[in-house]
Tab-separated table of C-alpha atoms and ligand atoms in Angstrom:
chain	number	residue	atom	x	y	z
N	536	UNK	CA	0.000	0.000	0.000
N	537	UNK	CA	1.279	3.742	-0.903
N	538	UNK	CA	0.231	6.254	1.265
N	539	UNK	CA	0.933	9.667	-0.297
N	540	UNK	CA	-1.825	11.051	1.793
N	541	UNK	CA	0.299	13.753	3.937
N	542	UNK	CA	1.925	14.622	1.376
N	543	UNK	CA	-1.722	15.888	-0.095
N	544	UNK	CA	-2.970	17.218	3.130
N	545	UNK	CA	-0.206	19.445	3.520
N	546	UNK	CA	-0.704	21.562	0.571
N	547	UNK	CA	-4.729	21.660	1.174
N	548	UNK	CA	-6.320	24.111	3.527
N	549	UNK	CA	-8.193	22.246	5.776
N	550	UNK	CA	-11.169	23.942	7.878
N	551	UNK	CA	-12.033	21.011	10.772
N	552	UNK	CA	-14.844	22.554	13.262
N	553	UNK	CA	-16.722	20.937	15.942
N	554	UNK	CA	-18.960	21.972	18.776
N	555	UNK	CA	-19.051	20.001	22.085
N	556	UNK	CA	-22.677	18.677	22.602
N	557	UNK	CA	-23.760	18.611	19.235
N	558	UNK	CA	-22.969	15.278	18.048
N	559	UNK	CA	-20.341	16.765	15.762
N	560	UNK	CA	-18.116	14.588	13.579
N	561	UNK	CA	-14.022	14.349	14.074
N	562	UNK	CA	-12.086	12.287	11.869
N	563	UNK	CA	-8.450	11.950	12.395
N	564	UNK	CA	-5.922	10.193	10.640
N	565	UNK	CA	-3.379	8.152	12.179
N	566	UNK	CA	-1.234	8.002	9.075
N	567	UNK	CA	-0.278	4.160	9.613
N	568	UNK	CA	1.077	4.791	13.027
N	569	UNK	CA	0.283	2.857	16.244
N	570	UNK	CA	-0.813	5.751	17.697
N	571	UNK	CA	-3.799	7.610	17.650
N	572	UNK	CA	-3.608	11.478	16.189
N	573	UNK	CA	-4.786	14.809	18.074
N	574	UNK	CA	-4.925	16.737	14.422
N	575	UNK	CA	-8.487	16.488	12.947
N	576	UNK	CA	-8.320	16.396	9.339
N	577	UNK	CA	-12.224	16.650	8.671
N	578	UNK	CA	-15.023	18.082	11.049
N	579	UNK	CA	-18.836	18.693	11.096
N	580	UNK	CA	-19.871	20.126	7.502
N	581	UNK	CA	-16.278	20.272	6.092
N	582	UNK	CA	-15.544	19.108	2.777
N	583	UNK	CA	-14.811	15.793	1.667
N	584	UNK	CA	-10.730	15.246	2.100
N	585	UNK	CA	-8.826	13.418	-0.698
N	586	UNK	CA	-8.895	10.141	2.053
N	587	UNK	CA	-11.613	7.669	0.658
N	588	UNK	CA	-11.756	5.840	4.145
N	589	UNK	CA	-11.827	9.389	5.995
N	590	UNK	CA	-15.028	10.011	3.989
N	591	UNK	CA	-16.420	6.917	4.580
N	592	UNK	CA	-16.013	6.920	8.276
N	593	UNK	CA	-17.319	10.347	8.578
N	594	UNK	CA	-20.550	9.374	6.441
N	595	UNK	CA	-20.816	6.130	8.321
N	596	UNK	CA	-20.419	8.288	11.493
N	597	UNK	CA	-23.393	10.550	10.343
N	598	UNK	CA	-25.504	7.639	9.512
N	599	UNK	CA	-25.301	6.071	12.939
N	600	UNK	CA	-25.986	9.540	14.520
N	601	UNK	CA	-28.794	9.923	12.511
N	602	UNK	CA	-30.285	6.779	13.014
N	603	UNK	CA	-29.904	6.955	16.652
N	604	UNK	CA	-31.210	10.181	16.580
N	605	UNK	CA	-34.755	9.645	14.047
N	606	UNK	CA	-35.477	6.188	14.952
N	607	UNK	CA	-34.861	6.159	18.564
N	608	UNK	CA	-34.692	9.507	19.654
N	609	UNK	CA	-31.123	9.480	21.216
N	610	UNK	CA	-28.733	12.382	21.082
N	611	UNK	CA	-25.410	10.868	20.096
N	612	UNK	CA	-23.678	8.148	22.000
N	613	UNK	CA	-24.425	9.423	25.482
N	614	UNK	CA	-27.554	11.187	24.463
N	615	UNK	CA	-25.996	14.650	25.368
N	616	UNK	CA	-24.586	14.981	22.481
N	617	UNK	CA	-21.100	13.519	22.512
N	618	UNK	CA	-18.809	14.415	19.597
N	619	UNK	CA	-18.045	11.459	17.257
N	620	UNK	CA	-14.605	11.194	16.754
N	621	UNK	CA	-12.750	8.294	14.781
N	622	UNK	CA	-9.081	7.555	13.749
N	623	UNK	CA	-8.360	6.154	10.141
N	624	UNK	CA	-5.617	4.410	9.044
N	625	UNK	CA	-4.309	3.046	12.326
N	626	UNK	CA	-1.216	0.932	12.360
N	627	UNK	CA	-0.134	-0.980	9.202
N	628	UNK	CA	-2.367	-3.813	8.318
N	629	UNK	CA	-4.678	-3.640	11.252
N	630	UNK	CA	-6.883	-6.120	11.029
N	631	UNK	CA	-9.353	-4.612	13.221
N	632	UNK	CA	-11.422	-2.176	13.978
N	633	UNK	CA	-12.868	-0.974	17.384
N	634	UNK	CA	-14.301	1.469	20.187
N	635	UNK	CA	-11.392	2.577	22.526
N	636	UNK	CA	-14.385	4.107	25.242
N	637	UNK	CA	-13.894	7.542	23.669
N	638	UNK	CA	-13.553	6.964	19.774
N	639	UNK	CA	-14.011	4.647	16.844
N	640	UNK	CA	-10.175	3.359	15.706
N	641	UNK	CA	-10.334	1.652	12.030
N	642	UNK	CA	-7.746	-0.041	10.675
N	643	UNK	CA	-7.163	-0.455	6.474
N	644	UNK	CA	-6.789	-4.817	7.077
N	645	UNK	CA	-4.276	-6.845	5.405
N	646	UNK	CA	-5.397	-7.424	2.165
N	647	UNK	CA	-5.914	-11.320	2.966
N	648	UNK	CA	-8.826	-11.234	5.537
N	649	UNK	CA	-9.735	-7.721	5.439
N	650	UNK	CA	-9.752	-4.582	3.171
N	651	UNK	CA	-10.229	-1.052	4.892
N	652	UNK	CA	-12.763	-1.158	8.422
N	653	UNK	CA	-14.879	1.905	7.107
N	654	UNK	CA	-16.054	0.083	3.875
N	655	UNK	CA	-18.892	-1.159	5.840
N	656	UNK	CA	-21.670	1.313	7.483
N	657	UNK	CA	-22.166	-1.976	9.557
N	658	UNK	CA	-19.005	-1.861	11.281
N	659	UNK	CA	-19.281	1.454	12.075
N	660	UNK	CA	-22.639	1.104	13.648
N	661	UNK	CA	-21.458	-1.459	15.420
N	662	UNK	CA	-18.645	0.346	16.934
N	663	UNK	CA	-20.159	3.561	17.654
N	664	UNK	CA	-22.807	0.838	19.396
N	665	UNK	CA	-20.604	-0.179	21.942
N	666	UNK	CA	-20.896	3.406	23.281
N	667	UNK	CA	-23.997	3.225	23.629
N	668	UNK	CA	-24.434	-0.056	26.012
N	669	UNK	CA	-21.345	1.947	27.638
N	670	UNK	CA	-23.689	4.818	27.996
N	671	UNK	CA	-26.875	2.592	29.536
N	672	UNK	CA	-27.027	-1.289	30.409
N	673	UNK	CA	-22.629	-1.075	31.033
N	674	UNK	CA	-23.108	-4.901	29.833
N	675	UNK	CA	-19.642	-6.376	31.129
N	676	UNK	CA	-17.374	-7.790	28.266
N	677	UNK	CA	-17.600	-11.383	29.206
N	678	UNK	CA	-20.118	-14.579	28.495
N	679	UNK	CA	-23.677	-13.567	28.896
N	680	UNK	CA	-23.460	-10.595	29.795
N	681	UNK	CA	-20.478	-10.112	27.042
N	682	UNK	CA	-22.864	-11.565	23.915
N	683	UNK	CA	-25.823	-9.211	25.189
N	684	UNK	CA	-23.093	-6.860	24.603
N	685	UNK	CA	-21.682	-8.106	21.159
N	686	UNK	CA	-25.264	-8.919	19.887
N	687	UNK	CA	-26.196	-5.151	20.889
N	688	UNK	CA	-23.674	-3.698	18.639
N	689	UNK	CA	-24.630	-6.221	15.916
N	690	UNK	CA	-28.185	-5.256	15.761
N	691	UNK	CA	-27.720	-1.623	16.130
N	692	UNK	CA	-24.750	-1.715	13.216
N	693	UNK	CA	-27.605	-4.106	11.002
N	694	UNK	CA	-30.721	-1.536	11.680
N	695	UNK	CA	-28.343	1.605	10.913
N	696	UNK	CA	-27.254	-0.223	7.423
N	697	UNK	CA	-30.969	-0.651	6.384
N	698	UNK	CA	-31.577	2.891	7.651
N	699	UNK	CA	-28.758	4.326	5.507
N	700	UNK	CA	-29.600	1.767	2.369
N	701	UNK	CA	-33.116	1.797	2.696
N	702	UNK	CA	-33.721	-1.696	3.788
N	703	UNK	CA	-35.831	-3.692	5.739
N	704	UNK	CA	-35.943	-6.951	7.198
N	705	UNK	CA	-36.484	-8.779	4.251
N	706	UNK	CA	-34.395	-6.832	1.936
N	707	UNK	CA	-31.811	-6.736	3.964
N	708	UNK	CA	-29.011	-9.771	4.281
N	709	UNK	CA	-28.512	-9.911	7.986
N	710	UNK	CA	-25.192	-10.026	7.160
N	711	UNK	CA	-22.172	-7.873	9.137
N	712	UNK	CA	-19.222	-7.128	7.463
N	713	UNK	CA	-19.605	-8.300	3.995
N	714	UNK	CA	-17.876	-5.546	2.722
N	715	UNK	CA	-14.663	-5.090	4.567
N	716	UNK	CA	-13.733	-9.137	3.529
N	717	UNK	CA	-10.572	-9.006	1.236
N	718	UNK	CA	-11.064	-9.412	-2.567
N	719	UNK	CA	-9.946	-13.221	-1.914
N	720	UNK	CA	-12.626	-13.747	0.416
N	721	UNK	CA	-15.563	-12.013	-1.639
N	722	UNK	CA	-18.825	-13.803	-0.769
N	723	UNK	CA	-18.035	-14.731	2.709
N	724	UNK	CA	-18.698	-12.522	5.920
N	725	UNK	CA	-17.838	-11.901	9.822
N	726	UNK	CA	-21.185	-13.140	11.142
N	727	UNK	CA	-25.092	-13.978	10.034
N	728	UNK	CA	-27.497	-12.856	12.148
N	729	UNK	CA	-30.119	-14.682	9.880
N	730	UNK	CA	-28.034	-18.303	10.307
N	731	UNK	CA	-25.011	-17.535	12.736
N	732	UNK	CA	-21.991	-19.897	12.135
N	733	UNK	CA	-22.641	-19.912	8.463
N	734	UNK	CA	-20.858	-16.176	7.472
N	735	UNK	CA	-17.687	-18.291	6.280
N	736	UNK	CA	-16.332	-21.746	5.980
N	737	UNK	CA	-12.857	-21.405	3.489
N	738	UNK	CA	-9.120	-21.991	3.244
N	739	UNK	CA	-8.080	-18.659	4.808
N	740	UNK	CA	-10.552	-18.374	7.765
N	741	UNK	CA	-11.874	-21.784	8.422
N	742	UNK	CA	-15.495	-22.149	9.457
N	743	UNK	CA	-17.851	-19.664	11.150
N	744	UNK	CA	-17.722	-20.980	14.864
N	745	UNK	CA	-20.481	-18.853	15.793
N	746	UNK	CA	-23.233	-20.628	18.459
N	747	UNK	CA	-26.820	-19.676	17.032
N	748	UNK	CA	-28.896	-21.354	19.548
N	749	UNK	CA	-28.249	-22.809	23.273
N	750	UNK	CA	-27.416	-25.931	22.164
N	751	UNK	CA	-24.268	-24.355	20.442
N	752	UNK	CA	-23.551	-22.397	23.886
N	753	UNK	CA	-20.128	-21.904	24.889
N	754	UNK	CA	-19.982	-21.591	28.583
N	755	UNK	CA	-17.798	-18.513	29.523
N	756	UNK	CA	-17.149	-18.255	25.622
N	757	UNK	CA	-16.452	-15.400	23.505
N	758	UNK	CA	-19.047	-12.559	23.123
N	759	UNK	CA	-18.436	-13.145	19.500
N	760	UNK	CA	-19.094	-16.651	19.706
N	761	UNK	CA	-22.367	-16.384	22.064
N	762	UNK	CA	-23.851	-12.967	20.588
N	763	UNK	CA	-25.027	-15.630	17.948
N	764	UNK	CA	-27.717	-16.785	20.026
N	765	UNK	CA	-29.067	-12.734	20.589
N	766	UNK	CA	-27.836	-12.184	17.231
N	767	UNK	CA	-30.959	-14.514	15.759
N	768	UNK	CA	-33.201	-13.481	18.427
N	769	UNK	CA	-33.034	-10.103	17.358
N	770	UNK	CA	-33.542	-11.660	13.499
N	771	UNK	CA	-36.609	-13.617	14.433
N	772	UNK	CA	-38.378	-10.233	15.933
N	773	UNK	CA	-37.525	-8.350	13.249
N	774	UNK	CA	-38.559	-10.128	10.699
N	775	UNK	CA	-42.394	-10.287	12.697
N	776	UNK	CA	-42.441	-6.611	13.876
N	777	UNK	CA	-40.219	-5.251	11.350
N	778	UNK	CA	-36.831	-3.359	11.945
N	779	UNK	CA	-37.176	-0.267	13.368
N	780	UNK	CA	-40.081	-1.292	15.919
N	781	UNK	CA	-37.839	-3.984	17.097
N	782	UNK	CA	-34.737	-2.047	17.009
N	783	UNK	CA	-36.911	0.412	19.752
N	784	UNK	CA	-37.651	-2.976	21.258
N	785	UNK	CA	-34.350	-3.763	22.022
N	786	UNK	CA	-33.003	-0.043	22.654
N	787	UNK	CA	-35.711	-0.053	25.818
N	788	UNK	CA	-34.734	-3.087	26.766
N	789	UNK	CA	-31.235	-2.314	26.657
N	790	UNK	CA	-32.329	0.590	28.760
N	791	UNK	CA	-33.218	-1.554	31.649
N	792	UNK	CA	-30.526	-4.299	31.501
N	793	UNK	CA	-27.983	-3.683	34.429
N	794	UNK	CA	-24.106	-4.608	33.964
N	795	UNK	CA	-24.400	-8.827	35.140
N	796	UNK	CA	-27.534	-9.387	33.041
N	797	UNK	CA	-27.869	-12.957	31.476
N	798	UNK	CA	-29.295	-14.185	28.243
N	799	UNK	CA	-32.779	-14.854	30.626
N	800	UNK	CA	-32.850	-11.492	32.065
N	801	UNK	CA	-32.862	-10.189	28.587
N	802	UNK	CA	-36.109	-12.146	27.619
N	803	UNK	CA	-38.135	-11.385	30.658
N	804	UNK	CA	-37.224	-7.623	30.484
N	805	UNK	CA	-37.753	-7.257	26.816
N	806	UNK	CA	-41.015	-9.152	26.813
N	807	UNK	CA	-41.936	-6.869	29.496
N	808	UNK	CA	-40.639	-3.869	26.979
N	809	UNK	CA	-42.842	-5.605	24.109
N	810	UNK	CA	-46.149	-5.405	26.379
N	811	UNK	CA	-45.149	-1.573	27.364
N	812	UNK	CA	-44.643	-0.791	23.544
N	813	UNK	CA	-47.466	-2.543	21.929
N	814	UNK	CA	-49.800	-0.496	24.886
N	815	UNK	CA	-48.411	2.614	23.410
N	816	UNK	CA	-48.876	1.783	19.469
N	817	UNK	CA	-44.630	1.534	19.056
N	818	UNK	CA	-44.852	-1.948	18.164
N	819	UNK	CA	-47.750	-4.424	17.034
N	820	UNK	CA	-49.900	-5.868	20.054
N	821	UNK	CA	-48.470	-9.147	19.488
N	822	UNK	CA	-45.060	-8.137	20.274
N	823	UNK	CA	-44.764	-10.038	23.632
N	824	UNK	CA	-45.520	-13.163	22.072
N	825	UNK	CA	-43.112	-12.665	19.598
N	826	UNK	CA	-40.193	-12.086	21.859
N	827	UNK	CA	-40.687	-15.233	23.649
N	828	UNK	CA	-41.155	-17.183	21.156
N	829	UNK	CA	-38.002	-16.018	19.357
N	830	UNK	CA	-36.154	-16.572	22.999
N	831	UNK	CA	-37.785	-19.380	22.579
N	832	UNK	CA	-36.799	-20.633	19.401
N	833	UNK	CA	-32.927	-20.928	20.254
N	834	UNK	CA	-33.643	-22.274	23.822
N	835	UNK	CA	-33.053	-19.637	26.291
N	836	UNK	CA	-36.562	-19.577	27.626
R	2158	ZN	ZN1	-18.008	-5.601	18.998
């Protein structure tokens, strides 16, 4: 990779604003060093820089503000209106991409697994998700409570990519990640919320180890491996009330989930969610039954 990008930005006048408490966007660029940069290169209502991934990350940035914002009524990440801030190009071959507590951090991948993080508004959503659950339930990062966790990022980064696209749950492929695989790995994915531990199965990554019901449960597991289970939950309801009424579902619910909660706790609280919802016209009246049979359906209730 040739990165002739500071070369460009020095010779380009760059106006980067942002207000505090205005869910402003700050994108940074990290210039394929392990550490993260304190010189914006692009704020709120700038113009596009000559960075393709920048521009990505700030749009993907904007459409999981405003999707936060119009569907569920939240003000940024900590719904007071926390600046957005994310870091492109960090490291060299960075395989990752993630939420440091404070900001998104995208790395461009290695060409073999993955291409650049920002290529998919999915990723992003998910990220910037992980602030959220920060900002409310505090979900610890480890087996139930970890998946609840993982899952929550995973539907929130699926309903902003149908918000953004225009999709719904039928259009859309309930897939994360499809678009930051490497060329070599076209077709394949990170997860399926649809059919979790099907995404991949391939030379290069071996097979999707993903659990999508309790049967598959790995005790103490990986969030990653677990949030399966929520993952197809969250698929199932969807696909009966539709995406945005279950995506307030689950944003209630999340409101009301406390840092230890289990995969149980979620189904009793968002059934109770479903009843409170359906009373006040957000979702159909049958939303209750829905949820439990969809916790149902993969064995958790
Ligand atoms: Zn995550």
């Amino acid at each position: 990779m040739i990165h002739s990008h500071e070369e460009q930005l020095s010779c380009r006048k760059i106006l980067v604003r942002s207000e505090a408490g205005k869910g402003d966007r700050l994108i940074f660029d990290d210039g394929n060093q392990w550490q993260l940069s304190t010189t914006p290169i692009r704020g709120e209502d700038d113009p596009p820089t000559s960075l393709k991934n920048a521009n990505l990350a700030y749009d993907g940035l904007g459409a999981t503000r405003d999707f936060y914002r119009d569907v569920l009524g939240r003000d940024s990440l900590d719904n007071a209106g926390l600046t957005l801030q994310a870091q492109v190009n960090f490291g060299t071959q960075f395989d990752n991409a993630f939420w440091d507590g404070t900001e998104m951090v995208f790395g461009n991948g290695d060409d073999t697994i993955f291409k650049d993080f920002t290529g998919d508004v999915d990723v992003i959503g998910h990220e910037l998700s992980h602030g959220v659950t920060q900002f409310t339930a505090g979900l610890l990062y480890t087996d139930q409570p970890g998946a609840l966790n993982e899952a929550t990022s995973d539907i929130f980064g699926a309903c902003v990519e149908q918000f953004k696209d225009n999709l719904n749950a039928g259009t859309f492929n309930w897939l994360i990640g499809e678009d930051v695989m490497a060329d070599g790995l076209y077709g394949e994915a990170i997860r399926s919320m649809k059919n979790p531990g099907t995404a991949y199965d391939d030379p290069v990554l071996g097979k999707d180890p993903q659990a999508a019901n309790m049967a598959q449960y790995v005790p103490g597991g990986d969030p990653h491996i677990n949030s399966g289970i929520i993952n197809r939950v969250f698929y199932l309801i969807a696909t009966d009330l539709g995406t945005f009424p279950a995506a307030k579902l689950w944003y209630a619910t999340l409101q009301k989930l406390w840092p230890t909660a289990d995969f149980a706790a979620a189904a009793d609280v968002c059934a109770q969610m479903a009843r409170i919802l359906a009373r006040d016209d957000v979702i159909e009246r049958q939303g209750a039954q829905t949820v439990r049979a969809a916790f149902h359906d993969v064995g958790i209730i």
